Coordinates of C-alpha atoms and ligand atoms in Angstrom, one line a residue:
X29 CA 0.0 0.0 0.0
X30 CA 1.2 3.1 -1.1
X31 CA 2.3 5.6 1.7
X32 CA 5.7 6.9 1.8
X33 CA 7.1 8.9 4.5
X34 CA 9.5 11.7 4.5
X35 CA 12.1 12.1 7.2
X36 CA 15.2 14.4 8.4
X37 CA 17.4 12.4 9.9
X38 CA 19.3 15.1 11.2
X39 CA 18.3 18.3 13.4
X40 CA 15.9 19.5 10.7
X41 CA 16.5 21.9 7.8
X42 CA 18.3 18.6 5.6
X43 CA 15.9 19.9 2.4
X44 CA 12.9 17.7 3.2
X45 CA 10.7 20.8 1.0
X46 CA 12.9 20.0 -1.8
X47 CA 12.7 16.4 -1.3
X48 CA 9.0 16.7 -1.1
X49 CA 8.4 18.6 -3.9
X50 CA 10.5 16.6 -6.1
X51 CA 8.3 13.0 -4.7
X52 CA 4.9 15.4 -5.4
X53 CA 4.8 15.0 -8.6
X54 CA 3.8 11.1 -8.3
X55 CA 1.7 11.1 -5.5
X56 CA -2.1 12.4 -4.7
X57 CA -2.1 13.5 -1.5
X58 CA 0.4 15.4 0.5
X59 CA 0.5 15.4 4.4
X60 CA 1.9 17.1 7.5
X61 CA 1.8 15.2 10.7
X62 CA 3.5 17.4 12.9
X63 CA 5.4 20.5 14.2
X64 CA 3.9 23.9 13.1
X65 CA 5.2 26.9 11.9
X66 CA 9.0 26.2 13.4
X67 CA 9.4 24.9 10.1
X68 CA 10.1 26.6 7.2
X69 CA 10.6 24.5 4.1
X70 CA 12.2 25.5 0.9
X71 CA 11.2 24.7 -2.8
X72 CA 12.8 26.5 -5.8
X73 CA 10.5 26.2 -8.9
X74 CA 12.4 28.3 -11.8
X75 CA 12.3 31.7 -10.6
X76 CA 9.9 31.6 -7.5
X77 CA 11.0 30.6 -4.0
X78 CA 8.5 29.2 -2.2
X79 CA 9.2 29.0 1.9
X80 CA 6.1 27.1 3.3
X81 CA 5.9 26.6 7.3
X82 CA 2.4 25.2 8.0
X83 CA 1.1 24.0 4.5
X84 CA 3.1 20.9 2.8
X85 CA 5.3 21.4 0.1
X86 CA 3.2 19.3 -2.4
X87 CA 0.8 22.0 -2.7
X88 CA 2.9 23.7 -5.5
X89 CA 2.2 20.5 -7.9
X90 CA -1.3 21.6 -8.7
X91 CA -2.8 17.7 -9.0
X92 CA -2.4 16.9 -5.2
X93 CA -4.4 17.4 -2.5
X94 CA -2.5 18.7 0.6
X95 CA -3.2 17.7 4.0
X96 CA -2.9 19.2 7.6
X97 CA -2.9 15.9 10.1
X98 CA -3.9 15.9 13.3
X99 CA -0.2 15.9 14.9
X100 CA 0.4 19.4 13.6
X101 CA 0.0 22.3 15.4
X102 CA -1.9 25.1 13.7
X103 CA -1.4 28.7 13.8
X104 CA -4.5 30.2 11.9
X105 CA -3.0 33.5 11.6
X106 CA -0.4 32.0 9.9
X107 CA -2.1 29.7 8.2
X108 CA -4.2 32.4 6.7
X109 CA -1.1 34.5 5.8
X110 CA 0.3 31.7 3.9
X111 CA -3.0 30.6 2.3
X112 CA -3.0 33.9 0.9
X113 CA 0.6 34.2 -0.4
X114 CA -0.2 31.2 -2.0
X115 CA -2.8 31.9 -3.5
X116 CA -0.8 35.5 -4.8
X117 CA 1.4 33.3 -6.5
X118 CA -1.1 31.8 -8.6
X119 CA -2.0 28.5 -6.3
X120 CA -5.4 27.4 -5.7
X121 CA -6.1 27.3 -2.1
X122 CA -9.6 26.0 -2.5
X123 CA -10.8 23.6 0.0
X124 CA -10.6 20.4 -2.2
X125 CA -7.1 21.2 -2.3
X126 CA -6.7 21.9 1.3
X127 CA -7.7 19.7 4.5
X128 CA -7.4 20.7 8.0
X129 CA -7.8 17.8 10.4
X130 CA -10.7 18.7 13.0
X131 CA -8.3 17.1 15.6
X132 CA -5.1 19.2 15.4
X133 CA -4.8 22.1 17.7
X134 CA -4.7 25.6 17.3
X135 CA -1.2 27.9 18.2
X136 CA -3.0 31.0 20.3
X137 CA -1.1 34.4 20.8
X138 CA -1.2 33.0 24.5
X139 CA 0.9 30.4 23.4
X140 CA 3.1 32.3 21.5
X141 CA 3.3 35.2 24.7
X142 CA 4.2 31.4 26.6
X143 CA 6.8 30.4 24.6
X144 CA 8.3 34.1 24.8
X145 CA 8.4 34.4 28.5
X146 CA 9.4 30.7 29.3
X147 CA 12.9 31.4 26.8
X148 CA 13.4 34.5 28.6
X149 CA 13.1 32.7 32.0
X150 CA 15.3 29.9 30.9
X151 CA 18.6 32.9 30.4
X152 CA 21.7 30.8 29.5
X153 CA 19.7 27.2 29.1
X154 CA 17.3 28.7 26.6
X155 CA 16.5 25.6 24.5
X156 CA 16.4 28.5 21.4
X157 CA 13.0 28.0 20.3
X158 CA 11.6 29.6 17.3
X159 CA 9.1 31.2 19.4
X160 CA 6.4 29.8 16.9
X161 CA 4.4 28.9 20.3
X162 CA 4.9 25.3 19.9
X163 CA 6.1 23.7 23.2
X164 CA 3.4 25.9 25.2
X165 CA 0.7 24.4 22.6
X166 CA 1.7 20.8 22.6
X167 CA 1.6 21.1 26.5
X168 CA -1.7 22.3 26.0
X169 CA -2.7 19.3 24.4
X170 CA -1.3 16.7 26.4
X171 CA -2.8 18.5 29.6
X172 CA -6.2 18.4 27.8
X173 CA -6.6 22.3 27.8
X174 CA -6.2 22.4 24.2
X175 CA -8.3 23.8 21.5
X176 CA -9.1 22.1 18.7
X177 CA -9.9 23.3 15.0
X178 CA -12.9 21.1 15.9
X179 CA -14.1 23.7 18.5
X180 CA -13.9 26.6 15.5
X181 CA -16.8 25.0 13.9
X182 CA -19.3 26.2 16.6
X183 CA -18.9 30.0 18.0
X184 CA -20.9 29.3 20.5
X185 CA -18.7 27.3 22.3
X186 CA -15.8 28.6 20.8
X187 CA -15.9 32.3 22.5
X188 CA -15.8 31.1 25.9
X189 CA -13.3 28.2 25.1
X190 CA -10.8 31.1 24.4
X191 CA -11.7 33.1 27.5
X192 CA -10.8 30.2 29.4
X193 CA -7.8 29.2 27.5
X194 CA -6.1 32.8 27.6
X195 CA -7.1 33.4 31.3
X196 CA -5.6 30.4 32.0
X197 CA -2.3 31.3 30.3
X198 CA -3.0 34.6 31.7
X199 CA -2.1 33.5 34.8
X200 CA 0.7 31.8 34.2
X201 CA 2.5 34.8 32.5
X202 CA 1.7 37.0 35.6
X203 CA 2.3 34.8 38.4
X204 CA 5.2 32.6 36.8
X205 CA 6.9 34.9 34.5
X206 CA 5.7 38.7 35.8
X207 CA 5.0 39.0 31.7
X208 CA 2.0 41.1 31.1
X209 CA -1.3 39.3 30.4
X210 CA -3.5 39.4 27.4
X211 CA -6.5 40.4 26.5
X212 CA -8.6 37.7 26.6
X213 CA -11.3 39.8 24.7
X214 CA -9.3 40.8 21.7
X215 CA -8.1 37.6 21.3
X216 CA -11.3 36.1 20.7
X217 CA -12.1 38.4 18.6
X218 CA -9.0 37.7 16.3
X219 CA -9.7 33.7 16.3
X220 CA -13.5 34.1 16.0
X221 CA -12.6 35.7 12.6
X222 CA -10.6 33.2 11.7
X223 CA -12.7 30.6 12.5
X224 CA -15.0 31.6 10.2
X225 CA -12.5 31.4 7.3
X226 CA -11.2 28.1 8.0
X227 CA -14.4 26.0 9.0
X228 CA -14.8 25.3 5.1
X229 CA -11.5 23.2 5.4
X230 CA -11.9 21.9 8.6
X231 CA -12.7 17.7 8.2
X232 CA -11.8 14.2 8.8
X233 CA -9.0 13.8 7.2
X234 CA -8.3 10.7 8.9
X235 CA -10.8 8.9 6.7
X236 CA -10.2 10.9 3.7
X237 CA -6.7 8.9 3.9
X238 CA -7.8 5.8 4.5
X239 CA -10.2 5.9 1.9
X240 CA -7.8 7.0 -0.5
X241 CA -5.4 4.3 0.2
X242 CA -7.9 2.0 -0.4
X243 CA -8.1 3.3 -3.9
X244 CA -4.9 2.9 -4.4
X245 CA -3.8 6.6 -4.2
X246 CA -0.6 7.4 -3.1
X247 CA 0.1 9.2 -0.3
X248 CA 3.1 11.3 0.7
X249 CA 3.4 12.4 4.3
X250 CA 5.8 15.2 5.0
X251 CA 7.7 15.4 8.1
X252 CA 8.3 18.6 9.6
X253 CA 12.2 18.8 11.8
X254 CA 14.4 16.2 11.9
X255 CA 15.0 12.8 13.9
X256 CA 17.2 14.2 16.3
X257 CA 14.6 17.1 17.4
X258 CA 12.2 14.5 18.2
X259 CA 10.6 14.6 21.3
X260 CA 11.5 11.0 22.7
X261 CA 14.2 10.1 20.6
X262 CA 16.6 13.9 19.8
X263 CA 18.9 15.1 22.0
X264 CA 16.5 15.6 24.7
X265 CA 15.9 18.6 26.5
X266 CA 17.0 20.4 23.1
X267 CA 13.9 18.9 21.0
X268 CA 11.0 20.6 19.5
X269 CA 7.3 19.3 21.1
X270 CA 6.3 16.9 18.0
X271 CA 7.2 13.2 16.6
X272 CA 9.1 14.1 13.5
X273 CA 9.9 10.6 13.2
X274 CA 8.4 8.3 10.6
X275 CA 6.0 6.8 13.2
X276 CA 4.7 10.1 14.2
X277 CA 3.4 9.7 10.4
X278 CA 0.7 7.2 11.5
X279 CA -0.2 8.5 14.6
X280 CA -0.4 11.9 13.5
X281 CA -2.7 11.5 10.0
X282 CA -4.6 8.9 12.0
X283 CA -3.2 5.6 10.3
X284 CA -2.4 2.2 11.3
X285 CA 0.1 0.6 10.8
X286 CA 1.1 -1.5 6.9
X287 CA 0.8 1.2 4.6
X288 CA 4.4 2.3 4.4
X289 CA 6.5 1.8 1.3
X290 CA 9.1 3.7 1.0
X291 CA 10.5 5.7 4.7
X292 CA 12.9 8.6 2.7
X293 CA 15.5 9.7 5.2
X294 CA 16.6 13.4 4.1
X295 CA 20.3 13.8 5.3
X296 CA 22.2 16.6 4.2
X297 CA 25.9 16.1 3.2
X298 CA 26.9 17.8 6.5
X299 CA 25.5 18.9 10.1
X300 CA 23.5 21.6 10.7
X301 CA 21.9 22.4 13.3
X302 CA 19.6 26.0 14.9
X303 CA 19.4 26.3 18.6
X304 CA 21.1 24.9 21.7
X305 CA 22.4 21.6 22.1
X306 CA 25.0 19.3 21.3
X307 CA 26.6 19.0 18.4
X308 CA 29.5 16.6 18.8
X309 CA 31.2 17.3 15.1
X310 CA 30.5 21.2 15.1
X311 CA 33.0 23.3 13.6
X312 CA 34.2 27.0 13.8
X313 CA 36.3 29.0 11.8
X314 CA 36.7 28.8 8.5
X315 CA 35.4 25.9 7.6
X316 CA 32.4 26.5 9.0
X317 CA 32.0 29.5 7.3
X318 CA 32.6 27.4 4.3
X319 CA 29.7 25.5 4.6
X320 CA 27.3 27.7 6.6
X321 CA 28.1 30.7 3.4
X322 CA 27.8 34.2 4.3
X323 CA 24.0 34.7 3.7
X324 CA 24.4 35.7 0.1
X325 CA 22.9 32.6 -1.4
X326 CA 19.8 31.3 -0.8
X327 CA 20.7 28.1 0.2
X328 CA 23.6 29.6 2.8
X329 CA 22.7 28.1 6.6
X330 CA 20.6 30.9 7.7
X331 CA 17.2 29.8 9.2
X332 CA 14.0 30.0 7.1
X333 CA 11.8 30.7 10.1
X334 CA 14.1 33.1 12.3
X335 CA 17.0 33.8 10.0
X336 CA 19.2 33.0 12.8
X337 CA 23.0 31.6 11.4
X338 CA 23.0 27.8 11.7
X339 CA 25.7 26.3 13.6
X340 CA 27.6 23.2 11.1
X341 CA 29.7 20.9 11.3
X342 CA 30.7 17.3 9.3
X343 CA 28.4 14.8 8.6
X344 CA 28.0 12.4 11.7
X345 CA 27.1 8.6 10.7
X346 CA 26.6 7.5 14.4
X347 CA 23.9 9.7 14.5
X348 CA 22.7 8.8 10.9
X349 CA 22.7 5.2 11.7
X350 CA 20.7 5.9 15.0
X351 CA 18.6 7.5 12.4
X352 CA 17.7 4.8 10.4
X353 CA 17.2 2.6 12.8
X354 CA 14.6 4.7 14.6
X355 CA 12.4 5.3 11.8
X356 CA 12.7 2.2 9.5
X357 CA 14.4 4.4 6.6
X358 CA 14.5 2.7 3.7
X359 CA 16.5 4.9 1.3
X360 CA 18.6 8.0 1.9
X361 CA 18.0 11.3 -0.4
X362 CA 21.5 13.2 0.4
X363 CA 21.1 17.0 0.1
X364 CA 23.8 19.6 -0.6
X365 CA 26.4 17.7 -2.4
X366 CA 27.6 20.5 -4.2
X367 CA 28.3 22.6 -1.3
X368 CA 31.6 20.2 -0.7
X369 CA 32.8 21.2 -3.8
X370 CA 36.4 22.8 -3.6
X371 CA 37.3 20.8 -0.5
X372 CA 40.6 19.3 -0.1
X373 CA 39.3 16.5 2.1
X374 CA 35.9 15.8 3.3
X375 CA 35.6 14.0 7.3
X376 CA 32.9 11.9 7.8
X377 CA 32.3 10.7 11.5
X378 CA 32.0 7.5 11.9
X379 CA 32.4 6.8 15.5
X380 CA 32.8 8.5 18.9
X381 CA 35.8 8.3 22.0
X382 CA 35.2 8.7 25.6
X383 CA 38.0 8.0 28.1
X384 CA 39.5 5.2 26.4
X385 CA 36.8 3.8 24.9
X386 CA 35.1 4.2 21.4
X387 CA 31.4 3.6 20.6
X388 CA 29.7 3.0 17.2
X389 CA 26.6 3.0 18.5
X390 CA 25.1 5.0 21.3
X391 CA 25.2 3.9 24.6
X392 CA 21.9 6.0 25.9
X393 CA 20.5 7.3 22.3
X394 CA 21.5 10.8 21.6
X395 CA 20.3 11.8 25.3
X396 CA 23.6 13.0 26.4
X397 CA 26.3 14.0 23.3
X398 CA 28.4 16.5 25.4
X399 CA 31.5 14.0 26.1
X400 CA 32.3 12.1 23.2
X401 CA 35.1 13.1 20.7
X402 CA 34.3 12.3 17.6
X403 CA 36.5 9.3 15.5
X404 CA 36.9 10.9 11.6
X405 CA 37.3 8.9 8.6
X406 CA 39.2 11.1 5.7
X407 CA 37.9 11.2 2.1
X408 CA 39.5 12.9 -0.8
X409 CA 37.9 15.9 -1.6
X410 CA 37.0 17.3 -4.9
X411 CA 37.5 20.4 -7.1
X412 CA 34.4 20.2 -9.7
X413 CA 31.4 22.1 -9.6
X414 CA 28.9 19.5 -9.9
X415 CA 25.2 21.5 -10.1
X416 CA 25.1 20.5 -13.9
X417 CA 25.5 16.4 -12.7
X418 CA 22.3 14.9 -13.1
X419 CA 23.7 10.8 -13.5
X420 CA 25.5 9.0 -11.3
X421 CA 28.9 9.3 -14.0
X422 CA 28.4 12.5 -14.1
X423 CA 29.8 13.0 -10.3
X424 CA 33.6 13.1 -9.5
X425 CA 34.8 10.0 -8.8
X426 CA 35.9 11.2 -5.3
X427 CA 31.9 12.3 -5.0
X428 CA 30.9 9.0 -5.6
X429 CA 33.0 7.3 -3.1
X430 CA 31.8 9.8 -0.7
X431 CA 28.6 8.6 -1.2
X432 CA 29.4 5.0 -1.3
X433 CA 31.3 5.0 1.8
X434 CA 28.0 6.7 3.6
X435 CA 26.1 3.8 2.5
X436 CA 28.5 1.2 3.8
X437 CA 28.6 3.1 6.9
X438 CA 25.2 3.2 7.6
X439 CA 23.7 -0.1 5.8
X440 CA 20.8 2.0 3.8
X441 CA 21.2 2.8 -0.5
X442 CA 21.3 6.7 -1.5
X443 CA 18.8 7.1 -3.8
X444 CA 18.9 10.7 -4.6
X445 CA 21.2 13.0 -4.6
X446 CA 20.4 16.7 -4.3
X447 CA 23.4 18.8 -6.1
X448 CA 21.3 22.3 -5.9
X449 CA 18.2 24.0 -4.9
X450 CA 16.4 23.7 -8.3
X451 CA 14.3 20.8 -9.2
X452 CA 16.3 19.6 -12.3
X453 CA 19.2 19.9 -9.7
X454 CA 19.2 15.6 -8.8
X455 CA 20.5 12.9 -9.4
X456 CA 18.5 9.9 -9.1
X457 CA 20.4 6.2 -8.1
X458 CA 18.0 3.6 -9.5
Ligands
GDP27 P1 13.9 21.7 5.2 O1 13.5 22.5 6.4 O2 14.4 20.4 5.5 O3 12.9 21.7 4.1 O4 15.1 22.6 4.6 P2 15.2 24.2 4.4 O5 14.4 24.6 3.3 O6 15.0 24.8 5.7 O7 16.8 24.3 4.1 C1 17.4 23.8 3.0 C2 18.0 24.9 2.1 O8 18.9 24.3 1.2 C3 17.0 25.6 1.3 O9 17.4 26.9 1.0 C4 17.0 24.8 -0.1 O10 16.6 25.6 -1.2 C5 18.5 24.5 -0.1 N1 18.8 23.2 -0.8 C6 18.1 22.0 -0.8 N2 18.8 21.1 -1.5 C7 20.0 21.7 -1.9 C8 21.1 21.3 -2.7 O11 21.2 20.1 -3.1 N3 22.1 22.2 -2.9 C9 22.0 23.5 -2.5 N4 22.9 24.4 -2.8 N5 20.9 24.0 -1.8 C10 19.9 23.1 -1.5
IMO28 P1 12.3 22.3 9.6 O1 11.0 21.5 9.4 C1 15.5 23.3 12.3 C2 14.5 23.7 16.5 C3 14.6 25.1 17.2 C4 15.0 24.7 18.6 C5 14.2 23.4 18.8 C6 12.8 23.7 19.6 O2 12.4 23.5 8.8 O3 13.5 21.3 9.5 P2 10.5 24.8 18.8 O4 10.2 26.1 18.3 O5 10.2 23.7 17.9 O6 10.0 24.6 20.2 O7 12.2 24.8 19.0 O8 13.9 22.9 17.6 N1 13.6 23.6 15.3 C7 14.1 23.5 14.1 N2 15.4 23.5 13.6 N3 14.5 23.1 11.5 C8 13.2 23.1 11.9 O9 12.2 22.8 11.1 C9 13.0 23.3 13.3 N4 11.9 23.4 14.0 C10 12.3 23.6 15.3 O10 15.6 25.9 16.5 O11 16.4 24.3 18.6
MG29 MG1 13.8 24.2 7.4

C-alpha cells in the first residue's frame, strides 16, 4: 500500500521541501503530521521561491491534495497569511485542495506570549526556540486544555473556550513569568474571525486517507524537523514538542500501521543544526564558514523561520545510523552535495571516543552528546562544480565514493542526490 514517508534524519533543515516537492509530482495527497510553523521548508520552482511553514510542500504541484494531520500544530493567523501568499502566486487554495484535520490544535497568541516568557526565564539554558508557540501548545494538548480546530466550527462554544484558554495562560505569564497578560477579549475576537475562514476546510481527514489508500492513491506524508529534534528520541531537553519521526506519520494522519512503502530519510551532506544543544562534530572557523556561506545565497545556513546563522559541522554517521534505525528508513536522499565542492578532504564521522573507549553505536540514544570526541574517517575531496550532474557518472569519482562509503557506513542505499536548490538539480540512483 502506497504511503511513503519523509524524514530528516538530522536536526531539521536537511531539504525535506525540496525532497518533497520533487516525490509530489507522483503522489495524490500530500500530508503534515507534525510541528507547526517552526518549520520553514524551501522549494525553488524556476524563478519563484517558495518557503512554506504550516502547508506541505506538495501544494505547489497543482494535481495533489495537501493535508494538515492531526499531529500538527496550527497557527491560523499563519495559516491564513500563507493561504494567501499562496494563492498570490497563482496557487489554488480551495478547499478540495486543502484539509485541515478537525483534531489538530490551534497555536493561540497566549501560546506564543508562553513560549516568549518561558525562553526568557530559561537565560543561558534557553532551548532557542523559534518562538512559533509550539512547546506551550503541545503542552496544551497533552494536559487536555487544548483547542481544537474542531471547537472553531461552533462560535458558540468557541468564544468562551478562548476566555478560558487565555485566562488560563494569563495567569501563568503574571504569576510565573511577571510578563503582562492578554486580552482575553481581543483575542477572541481575532480567532472568531478566523474561524469563520477556516471551518470550510476543517474535516476528517483521517478517513479521507484511508479511503484514499484503499483506492490505491498514493500518499506522501511530509515530516516537519528532523530525527534528532524529536521529542523521545533527539537530544533531549534540546527537541522541539512533536514526533518528527516516521512513526509520528501514522499517529499523527490517523493511520495504522502497513501502509508504508518507502520511509525517505533526508540527510544533508553535512550537520547543521539552529538552537542549543549538542553538536558533537560542530565546527568553527573557517570551515564552518565554508559550509554555513555568508548569507548571500539562498541556500547559505541561515534559518528560514528566524533567519538565525545555523551552527555546522561534518556529517555524523553515528547519529545517521541511529537514524535509520529509529524510523525504518528505507532509502537515503543526500542533500547539498555541491556545497563540498572545492574541499581538499571531506571528514565523515563514523564513530565517537570517551575515556578510552570508542562507541559505534550509542550507549543512551543521543540523550547525552556533550563528552564524546568524535573518531573521523578522511575522504578525498574534490574540485568540480557538480550542479550540472544529473547521473550518477556524471559525479567526480571522489563524489561517488563519498557517497558509497555513507552507505557502507550506515547499511541504507542513497537514492537521490540533491546537487542544488532547483528541481532539475538531482541525481536519481535507481
Ligand atoms: P527543510 O526544512 O528540510 O525543508 O530545509 P530548508 O528549506 O530549511 O533548508 C534547505 C535549504 O537548502 C533551502 O534553502 C534549499 O533551497 C536548499 N537546498 C536544498 N537542497 C539543496 C542542494 O542540493 N544544494 C543547494 N545548494 N541547496 C539546496
Ligand atoms: P524544519 O522543518 C531546524 C528547533 C529550534 C529549537 C528546537 C525547539 O524546517 O526542518 P521549537 O520552536 O520547535 O520549540 O524549537 O527545535 N527547530 C528546528 N530546527 N529546522 C526546523 O524545522 C525546526 N523546528 C524547530 O531551533 O532548537
Ligand atoms: Mg527548514
Amino acid at each position: 500500500m502506497p504511503l511513503d514517508i519523509v524524514v530528516g534524519t538530522q536536526w531539521g533543515d536537511e531539504g525535506k521541501g525540496r525532497v518533497v516537492d520533487l516525490l509530489a509530482a507522483q503522489a495524490d495527497y500530500v500530508a503534515r503530521y507534525n510541528g507547526g510553523d517552526n518549520a520553514g521548508h524551501t522549494v525553488n520552482v524556476g524563478q519563484q521561491i517558495f518557503k512554506l511553514h504550516l502547508i506541505p510542500s506538495g501544494i505547489i504541484h497543482p494535481h495533489t491534495v495537501a493535508v494538515i494531520g492531526n499531529g500538527v500544530a496550527v497557527n491560523p493567523r499563519v495559516l491564513l497569511s500563507e493561504m494567501e501568499t499562496l494563492t498570490e502566486s497563482g496557487i489554488d487554495i480551495s478547499p478540495k485542495r486543502l484539509m485541515l484535520s478537525f483534531a489538530a490544535h490551534m497555536i493561540t497568541p497566549a501560546h506564543l506570549a508562553l513560549d516568549q516568557a518561558q525562553e526568557t526565564a530559561r537565560g543561558k539554558a534557553k532551548i532557542g526556540t523559534t518562538l512559533r508557540g509550539i512547546g506551550p501548545a503541545y503542552t496544551s494538548k497533552v494536559s487536555r486544555h487544548g483547542l481544537r480546530l474542531f471547537e472553531m466550527l461552533d462560535q458558540a462554544k468557541f468564544v468562551p473556550a478562548i476566555h478560558a484558554h487565555v485566562e488560563e495562560i494569563n495567569q501563568q505569564l503574571t504569576s510565573l513569568y511577571q510578563a503582562e497578560p492578554l486580552n482575553p477579549d481581543d483575542v477572541a475576537e481575532e480567532l472568531g474571525e478566523y474561524a469563520v475562514r477556516m471551518a470550510p476546510y476543517i474535516g476528517d481527514i483521517s478517513t479521507t486517507i484511508y479511503e484514499a489508500l484503499g483506492q490505491g492513491r498514493r500518499i506522501l506524508a511530509e515530516g516537519a524537523q528532523g530525527t534528532l529534534l524529536d521529542l523521545d528520541h533527539g537530544t533531549y531537553p534540546f527537541v522541539t514538542s512533536s514526533t518528527p519521526t516516521s512513526p509520528g506519520a501514522l499517529v499523527g494522519l490517523g493511520l495504522g500501521p502497513g501502509y508504508e512503502e518507502r520511509v525517505i530519510g533526508v540527510t544533508k551532506s553535512f550537520q547543521s543544526r539552529v538552537g542549543s544543544g549538542p553538536f558533537p562534530t560542530e565546527l568553527f572557523g573557517y570551515l564552518a564558514d565554508r559550509l554555513r556561506g555568508t548569507g548571500e545565497q539562498p541556500w547559505d545556513e541561515f534559518g528560514t523561520t528566524t533567519g538565525r546563522p545555523r551552527r555546522v559541522g561534518w556529517l555524523d554517521l553515528v547519529l545517521l545510523r541511529y537514524a535509520v534505525r529509529i524510523n525504518g528508513i528505507t532509502e537515503l536522499a543526500l542533500t547539498k552535495l555541491d556545497i563540498l565542492s572545492g574541499l581538499d578532504r571531506v571528514l565523515l564521522c563514523t564513530g565517537y571516543r570517551q575515556e578510552g573507549h570508542e562507541f559505534f553505536n550509542l550507549p543512551f540514544g543521543p540523550s547525552d552528546l556533550s563528552g564524546y570526541e568524535p573518531i573521523y574517517e578522511e575522504v578525498p575531496g574534490w574540485q568540480e562544480e557538480i550542479r550540472d550532474a544529473r547521473r550518477w557518472e556524471d559525479l567526480p569519482v571522489e563524489a561517488r565514493s563519498y557517497i558509497l562509503r555513507i552507505e557502507e557506513l550506515v547499511g541504507v542505499q542513497v537514492r537521490l542526490v540533491s546537487v542544488g536548490p532547483e528541481r532539475e538539480q538531482v541525481v536519481e540512483i535507481t
